[in-house]
Structures are given as structure tokens and as C-alpha cells.
PDB file of C-alpha atoms and ligand atoms in Angstrom:
ATOM      1  CA  MET A  29      77.947 101.348  91.678  1.00  0.00           C
ATOM      2  CA  GLN A  30      77.126 105.014  91.826  1.00  0.00           C
ATOM      3  CA  THR A  31      78.548 107.290  89.079  1.00  0.00           C
ATOM      4  CA  ASP A  32      80.281 109.562  91.549  1.00  0.00           C
ATOM      5  CA  TYR A  33      82.263 106.649  92.915  1.00  0.00           C
ATOM      6  CA  LEU A  34      83.189 105.623  89.467  1.00  0.00           C
ATOM      7  CA  ASP A  35      84.241 109.295  88.638  1.00  0.00           C
ATOM      8  CA  LEU A  36      86.548 109.079  91.561  1.00  0.00           C
ATOM      9  CA  LEU A  37      88.224 105.966  90.337  1.00  0.00           C
ATOM     10  CA  ARG A  38      88.453 107.218  86.809  1.00  0.00           C
ATOM     11  CA  THR A  39      90.059 110.510  87.799  1.00  0.00           C
ATOM     12  CA  ALA A  40      92.691 108.564  89.800  1.00  0.00           C
ATOM     13  CA  ILE A  41      93.931 106.648  86.836  1.00  0.00           C
ATOM     14  CA  ARG A  42      97.045 108.184  85.465  1.00  0.00           C
ATOM     15  CA  ASP A  43      97.429 108.052  81.613  1.00  0.00           C
ATOM     16  CA  VAL A  44     101.033 107.465  80.463  1.00  0.00           C
ATOM     17  CA  PRO A  45     101.609 108.099  76.822  1.00  0.00           C
ATOM     18  CA  ASP A  46     103.988 105.889  74.802  1.00  0.00           C
ATOM     19  CA  PHE A  47     104.638 103.308  77.500  1.00  0.00           C
ATOM     20  CA  PRO A  48     105.880 100.624  77.302  1.00  0.00           C
ATOM     21  CA  GLN A  49     106.195 101.587  73.572  1.00  0.00           C
ATOM     22  CA  GLU A  50     105.169 104.332  71.218  1.00  0.00           C
ATOM     23  CA  GLY A  51     101.546 104.639  70.484  1.00  0.00           C
ATOM     24  CA  ILE A  52     100.372 102.808  73.671  1.00  0.00           C
ATOM     25  CA  LEU A  53      98.367 104.975  76.219  1.00  0.00           C
ATOM     26  CA  PHE A  54      99.158 103.171  79.363  1.00  0.00           C
ATOM     27  CA  LYS A  55      96.641 103.129  82.165  1.00  0.00           C
ATOM     28  CA  ASP A  56      98.613 103.446  85.396  1.00  0.00           C
ATOM     29  CA  ILE A  57      96.493 102.227  88.247  1.00  0.00           C
ATOM     30  CA  THR A  58      99.199 102.630  91.014  1.00  0.00           C
ATOM     31  CA  PRO A  59      97.436 105.730  92.368  1.00  0.00           C
ATOM     32  CA  VAL A  60      94.376 103.534  92.985  1.00  0.00           C
ATOM     33  CA  LEU A  61      96.543 100.959  94.677  1.00  0.00           C
ATOM     34  CA  ALA A  62      98.100 103.604  96.955  1.00  0.00           C
ATOM     35  CA  ASP A  63      94.691 104.709  98.322  1.00  0.00           C
ATOM     36  CA  PRO A  64      92.856 102.198 100.462  1.00  0.00           C
ATOM     37  CA  TYR A  65      89.419 103.908 100.009  1.00  0.00           C
ATOM     38  CA  LEU A  66      89.777 103.831  96.110  1.00  0.00           C
ATOM     39  CA  MET A  67      91.035 100.349  96.284  1.00  0.00           C
ATOM     40  CA  LYS A  68      87.986  99.218  98.248  1.00  0.00           C
ATOM     41  CA  LEU A  69      85.714 100.966  95.799  1.00  0.00           C
ATOM     42  CA  ALA A  70      87.442  99.127  92.902  1.00  0.00           C
ATOM     43  CA  ILE A  71      87.092  95.638  94.573  1.00  0.00           C
ATOM     44  CA  ASP A  72      83.452  96.375  95.601  1.00  0.00           C
ATOM     45  CA  GLY A  73      82.774  97.254  91.958  1.00  0.00           C
ATOM     46  CA  MET A  74      84.571  94.349  90.520  1.00  0.00           C
ATOM     47  CA  ILE A  75      82.820  91.957  92.802  1.00  0.00           C
ATOM     48  CA  GLU A  76      79.279  93.257  92.415  1.00  0.00           C
ATOM     49  CA  PRO A  77      77.805  90.956  89.798  1.00  0.00           C
ATOM     50  CA  PHE A  78      79.310  87.859  91.257  1.00  0.00           C
ATOM     51  CA  ALA A  79      79.003  88.649  95.072  1.00  0.00           C
ATOM     52  CA  ASP A  80      76.053  86.300  95.565  1.00  0.00           C
ATOM     53  CA  LEU A  81      77.665  83.361  93.788  1.00  0.00           C
ATOM     54  CA  LYS A  82      79.628  80.552  95.388  1.00  0.00           C
ATOM     55  CA  VAL A  83      83.101  80.908  93.917  1.00  0.00           C
ATOM     56  CA  ASP A  84      85.678  78.230  94.466  1.00  0.00           C
ATOM     57  CA  LYS A  85      88.721  79.968  92.743  1.00  0.00           C
ATOM     58  CA  VAL A  86      89.607  83.278  91.452  1.00  0.00           C
ATOM     59  CA  VAL A  87      92.183  83.275  88.747  1.00  0.00           C
ATOM     60  CA  GLY A  88      94.412  86.429  88.412  1.00  0.00           C
ATOM     61  CA  ILE A  89      96.682  87.165  85.517  1.00  0.00           C
ATOM     62  CA  ASP A  90     100.396  88.185  85.840  1.00  0.00           C
ATOM     63  CA  ALA A  91     101.076  90.643  87.221  1.00  0.00           C
ATOM     64  CA  ARG A  92      98.490  93.315  88.185  1.00  0.00           C
ATOM     65  CA  GLY A  93      95.762  90.803  88.011  1.00  0.00           C
ATOM     66  CA  PHE A  94      97.494  89.195  91.152  1.00  0.00           C
ATOM     67  CA  ILE A  95      96.664  92.267  93.066  1.00  0.00           C
ATOM     68  CA  PHE A  96      92.992  92.490  92.174  1.00  0.00           C
ATOM     69  CA  GLY A  97      92.473  88.727  91.918  1.00  0.00           C
ATOM     70  CA  SER A  98      93.807  87.891  95.399  1.00  0.00           C
ATOM     71  CA  MET A  99      91.788  90.720  97.102  1.00  0.00           C
ATOM     72  CA  ILE A 100      88.652  89.512  95.227  1.00  0.00           C
ATOM     73  CA  ALA A 101      89.411  85.935  96.356  1.00  0.00           C
ATOM     74  CA  GLN A 102      89.614  86.947 100.012  1.00  0.00           C
ATOM     75  CA  ARG A 103      86.412  88.753  99.835  1.00  0.00           C
ATOM     76  CA  LEU A 104      84.548  85.894  98.136  1.00  0.00           C
ATOM     77  CA  ASN A 105      86.083  83.267 100.571  1.00  0.00           C
ATOM     78  CA  ALA A 106      87.688  81.672  97.493  1.00  0.00           C
ATOM     79  CA  GLY A 107      91.058  80.329  96.643  1.00  0.00           C
ATOM     80  CA  PHE A 108      93.456  82.286  94.450  1.00  0.00           C
ATOM     81  CA  VAL A 109      95.165  80.831  91.289  1.00  0.00           C
ATOM     82  CA  PRO A 110      97.946  82.699  89.571  1.00  0.00           C
ATOM     83  CA  VAL A 111      98.181  82.523  85.704  1.00  0.00           C
ATOM     84  CA  ARG A 112     101.843  83.456  85.080  1.00  0.00           C
ATOM     85  CA  LYS A 113     104.052  84.441  82.165  1.00  0.00           C
ATOM     86  CA  LYS A 114     106.167  81.626  80.843  1.00  0.00           C
ATOM     87  CA  GLY A 115     108.656  79.797  82.869  1.00  0.00           C
ATOM     88  CA  LYS A 116     107.710  81.464  86.275  1.00  0.00           C
ATOM     89  CA  LEU A 117     105.682  78.680  87.825  1.00  0.00           C
ATOM     90  CA  PRO A 118     107.644  75.931  89.635  1.00  0.00           C
ATOM     91  CA  TRP A 119     105.358  72.937  89.254  1.00  0.00           C
ATOM     92  CA  LYS A 120     103.896  71.107  86.104  1.00  0.00           C
ATOM     93  CA  THR A 121     102.031  73.657  83.886  1.00  0.00           C
ATOM     94  CA  ALA A 122      99.647  73.801  81.110  1.00  0.00           C
ATOM     95  CA  GLY A 123     100.320  76.807  78.839  1.00  0.00           C
ATOM     96  CA  VAL A 124      98.727  78.907  75.904  1.00  0.00           C
ATOM     97  CA  ASP A 125     100.449  81.267  73.446  1.00  0.00           C
ATOM     98  CA  TYR A 126      98.710  84.623  72.669  1.00  0.00           C
ATOM     99  CA  SER A 127      99.266  88.066  71.209  1.00  0.00           C
ATOM    100  CA  LEU A 128      98.681  91.234  73.114  1.00  0.00           C
ATOM    101  CA  GLU A 129      98.308  94.980  72.459  1.00  0.00           C
ATOM    102  CA  TYR A 130     102.058  95.155  72.491  1.00  0.00           C
ATOM    103  CA  GLY A 131     104.015  91.978  71.567  1.00  0.00           C
ATOM    104  CA  THR A 132     103.318  88.308  72.117  1.00  0.00           C
ATOM    105  CA  ASN A 133     103.422  86.132  75.206  1.00  0.00           C
ATOM    106  CA  ARG A 134     102.569  82.748  76.792  1.00  0.00           C
ATOM    107  CA  VAL A 135     100.700  82.172  79.984  1.00  0.00           C
ATOM    108  CA  GLU A 136     100.868  79.030  82.176  1.00  0.00           C
ATOM    109  CA  MET A 137      98.985  77.668  85.066  1.00  0.00           C
ATOM    110  CA  HIS A 138      99.719  74.711  87.343  1.00  0.00           C
ATOM    111  CA  VAL A 139      98.067  71.545  86.130  1.00  0.00           C
ATOM    112  CA  ASP A 140      96.542  70.930  89.660  1.00  0.00           C
ATOM    113  CA  ALA A 141      95.445  74.424  90.389  1.00  0.00           C
ATOM    114  CA  ILE A 142      91.833  73.994  89.496  1.00  0.00           C
ATOM    115  CA  GLN A 143      89.818  70.780  89.914  1.00  0.00           C
ATOM    116  CA  PRO A 144      87.196  69.686  87.232  1.00  0.00           C
ATOM    117  CA  GLY A 145      83.776  71.205  88.188  1.00  0.00           C
ATOM    118  CA  GLU A 146      85.105  74.087  90.426  1.00  0.00           C
ATOM    119  CA  LYS A 147      83.388  77.437  89.917  1.00  0.00           C
ATOM    120  CA  VAL A 148      85.962  79.927  88.775  1.00  0.00           C
ATOM    121  CA  LEU A 149      86.066  83.634  88.334  1.00  0.00           C
ATOM    122  CA  LEU A 150      88.736  85.356  86.175  1.00  0.00           C
ATOM    123  CA  ALA A 151      90.218  88.772  87.297  1.00  0.00           C
ATOM    124  CA  ASP A 152      92.575  91.169  85.721  1.00  0.00           C
ATOM    125  CA  ASP A 153      93.362  94.874  85.883  1.00  0.00           C
ATOM    126  CA  LEU A 154      92.624  95.701  82.246  1.00  0.00           C
ATOM    127  CA  LEU A 155      90.883  94.205  79.178  1.00  0.00           C
ATOM    128  CA  ALA A 156      92.562  95.489  75.994  1.00  0.00           C
ATOM    129  CA  THR A 157      92.578  93.166  72.911  1.00  0.00           C
ATOM    130  CA  GLY A 158      91.310  90.299  75.049  1.00  0.00           C
ATOM    131  CA  GLY A 159      94.272  88.082  74.130  1.00  0.00           C
ATOM    132  CA  THR A 160      95.562  87.651  77.580  1.00  0.00           C
ATOM    133  CA  ALA A 161      92.179  86.960  79.192  1.00  0.00           C
ATOM    134  CA  GLY A 162      91.177  84.733  76.305  1.00  0.00           C
ATOM    135  CA  ALA A 163      94.277  82.590  76.828  1.00  0.00           C
ATOM    136  CA  ALA A 164      93.691  82.431  80.574  1.00  0.00           C
ATOM    137  CA  LEU A 165      90.037  81.377  79.959  1.00  0.00           C
ATOM    138  CA  HIS A 166      91.407  78.636  77.721  1.00  0.00           C
ATOM    139  CA  LEU A 167      93.463  77.337  80.462  1.00  0.00           C
ATOM    140  CA  ILE A 168      90.589  77.591  82.930  1.00  0.00           C
ATOM    141  CA  LEU A 169      88.203  75.708  80.611  1.00  0.00           C
ATOM    142  CA  GLY A 170      90.910  73.200  79.807  1.00  0.00           C
ATOM    143  CA  ALA A 171      91.093  72.313  83.525  1.00  0.00           C
ATOM    144  CA  GLY A 172      87.396  71.470  83.375  1.00  0.00           C
ATOM    145  CA  ALA A 173      86.164  74.347  85.470  1.00  0.00           C
ATOM    146  CA  GLU A 174      82.772  75.902  85.484  1.00  0.00           C
ATOM    147  CA  LEU A 175      83.427  79.453  84.453  1.00  0.00           C
ATOM    148  CA  LEU A 176      81.246  82.038  86.300  1.00  0.00           C
ATOM    149  CA  GLY A 177      82.596  84.879  84.199  1.00  0.00           C
ATOM    150  CA  SER A 178      85.347  87.477  84.065  1.00  0.00           C
ATOM    151  CA  THR A 179      85.806  90.881  85.880  1.00  0.00           C
ATOM    152  CA  PHE A 180      88.177  93.767  84.937  1.00  0.00           C
ATOM    153  CA  PHE A 181      88.918  97.092  86.648  1.00  0.00           C
ATOM    154  CA  ILE A 182      89.435  98.840  83.203  1.00  0.00           C
ATOM    155  CA  GLU A 183      88.105  98.035  79.668  1.00  0.00           C
ATOM    156  CA  LEU A 184      89.571  99.749  76.642  1.00  0.00           C
ATOM    157  CA  GLY A 185      86.259  99.587  74.756  1.00  0.00           C
ATOM    158  CA  PHE A 186      87.667 100.634  71.375  1.00  0.00           C
ATOM    159  CA  LEU A 187      89.791  97.409  71.158  1.00  0.00           C
ATOM    160  CA  ASP A 188      86.623  95.319  71.610  1.00  0.00           C
ATOM    161  CA  GLY A 189      88.351  92.716  73.692  1.00  0.00           C
ATOM    162  CA  ARG A 190      85.023  91.806  75.018  1.00  0.00           C
ATOM    163  CA  ALA A 191      83.953  90.181  71.666  1.00  0.00           C
ATOM    164  CA  LYS A 192      86.777  87.647  72.068  1.00  0.00           C
ATOM    165  CA  LEU A 193      85.318  86.587  75.468  1.00  0.00           C
ATOM    166  CA  ALA A 194      81.756  86.607  74.513  1.00  0.00           C
ATOM    167  CA  SER A 195      81.331  82.900  74.324  1.00  0.00           C
ATOM    168  CA  THR A 196      82.897  82.354  77.663  1.00  0.00           C
ATOM    169  CA  GLY A 197      80.393  83.824  79.994  1.00  0.00           C
ATOM    170  CA  PRO A 198      79.554  87.349  81.562  1.00  0.00           C
ATOM    171  CA  VAL A 199      82.253  89.962  81.192  1.00  0.00           C
ATOM    172  CA  HIS A 200      82.277  92.684  83.692  1.00  0.00           C
ATOM    173  CA  ALA A 201      84.359  95.869  83.583  1.00  0.00           C
ATOM    174  CA  LEU A 202      84.068  98.651  86.176  1.00  0.00           C
ATOM    175  CA  LEU A 203      85.482 101.465  84.028  1.00  0.00           C
ATOM    176  CA  THR A 204      85.351 101.683  80.266  1.00  0.00           C
ATOM    177  CA  PHE A 205      87.554 104.133  78.264  1.00  0.00           C
ATOM    178  CA  GLY A 206      87.067 104.742  74.573  1.00  0.00           C
TER     179      GLY A 206
HETATM  180  P1  AMP B   5      95.277  92.303  76.188  1.00  0.00           P
HETATM  181  O1  AMP B   5      95.720  90.850  76.088  1.00  0.00           O
HETATM  182  O2  AMP B   5      95.461  93.048  74.853  1.00  0.00           O
HETATM  183  O3  AMP B   5      93.708  92.440  76.534  1.00  0.00           O
HETATM  184  O4  AMP B   5      96.074  93.059  77.149  1.00  0.00           O
HETATM  185  C1  AMP B   5      95.683  93.090  78.526  1.00  0.00           C
HETATM  186  C2  AMP B   5      96.885  92.980  79.453  1.00  0.00           C
HETATM  187  O5  AMP B   5      97.876  93.829  79.093  1.00  0.00           O
HETATM  188  C3  AMP B   5      96.486  93.313  80.848  1.00  0.00           C
HETATM  189  O6  AMP B   5      97.059  92.330  81.764  1.00  0.00           O
HETATM  190  C4  AMP B   5      97.073  94.641  81.135  1.00  0.00           C
HETATM  191  O7  AMP B   5      97.713  94.718  82.199  1.00  0.00           O
HETATM  192  C5  AMP B   5      98.052  95.041  79.988  1.00  0.00           C
HETATM  193  N1  AMP B   5      97.663  96.094  79.114  1.00  0.00           N
HETATM  194  C6  AMP B   5      97.385  96.129  77.802  1.00  0.00           C
HETATM  195  N2  AMP B   5      97.255  97.453  77.441  1.00  0.00           N
HETATM  196  C7  AMP B   5      97.363  98.156  78.469  1.00  0.00           C
HETATM  197  C8  AMP B   5      97.331  99.628  78.664  1.00  0.00           C
HETATM  198  N3  AMP B   5      96.853 100.462  77.607  1.00  0.00           N
HETATM  199  N4  AMP B   5      97.447 100.107  79.880  1.00  0.00           N
HETATM  200  C9  AMP B   5      97.797  99.286  80.898  1.00  0.00           C
HETATM  201  N5  AMP B   5      97.884  97.923  80.858  1.00  0.00           N
HETATM  202  C10 AMP B   5      97.660  97.399  79.567  1.00  0.00           C
END
């Protein structure tokens, strides 16, 4: 994607210091969500390396990953699968505990959400330490899927979350900070 498009997106992201706790510089993507042109650029850019692949399911991570993931799924003519925080899914789940930039958490996925051998793409808004995406990938691989890779709108490069995902296929991030 052209640098000027990336600059438009980069400029639209609002930095919120000390949210949700001191020391975290929160990347607020709501100005991008509010603008259909910017949102189209974001989805185009997140899809780019995977656009020619046959994708069966896109997995999105609770909660902003649902927004990006479901739009990507529609564009790729794939199904959407939510990976949710503990206790939110109504049916039988598989779960993984993980640590993130602020606190700890557990993510869960329905046991029948992905069939063995299905081609799966993971999507989330932001890659920080890689704990959340790593846990989601564990669930995807545990379901017997063929992982095509992961795509993020933003990567916080200084946290090197990418290293945690290195063994699980290509990692694409549209914008890198730090
Ligand atoms: P991590 O597991 O550390 O890679 O954290 C990634 C998850 O936490 C993503 O789902 C993000 O939505 C959220 N997150 C972590 N750090 C930030 C940040 N600085 N700004 C916005 N969201 C963040």
C-alpha cells in the first residue's frame, strides 16, 4: 500500500496516554472506524498479502478484532469466528490463559467453530506483546486448522510480539509504531 495512504491512517490514530492504566499509550482506532474511506484503506491493507488465497474462516479477537475480522471475512468470502474473553460464548468452548500488556486474561472459542483442515486467517486491531494473538493461534491450531497467517492493523514494534508468532506463519501489520 502507498506511503501516503499509510500516512493518512497513521495520522488518524489517536494516542491516549495512561489508558487503561498508567504507562500504557493506548492506540485509539475509533477515528478510523468513524470514517468509511479510512476504514476501507485499513481493510484493503490488512487483506493485501492474503487476497489471492482461498480462506475458509477469519478468526477475530474480542473486541476490536471483531470489527476488522468480520469485515475482512466478508471481503474474502469467508466465515467469521469470534475468539472471546472468558465466559462470553454460549456453547462448548476450548480455552487458553495468557498474559497481555496490561493484566492477564483467558480467551475461548467454540469447539465446532473451525473444522480440521480449514484454511484460517487470524485478525486483530493491534499486536502488542503477542500474548493474545498467540493464545488465539493456539486455539486455531488445536482445532486442526491450516493457518494461513495473521493480520493486524497496528503493531507495537518495540514489544516484539511478532517473535512470539514467528513459528505460526506469516505475520502482517499495516502500521508499525516504535
Ligand atoms: P497483546 O496480547 O499484548 O499483544 O495485546 C494485544 C491486545 O490488547 C489487542 O487485542 C489490543 O486490542 C489490546 N492492546 C494492547 N496494547 C494496546 C495499546 N497500547 N493500545 C490499544 N490496544 C492495545
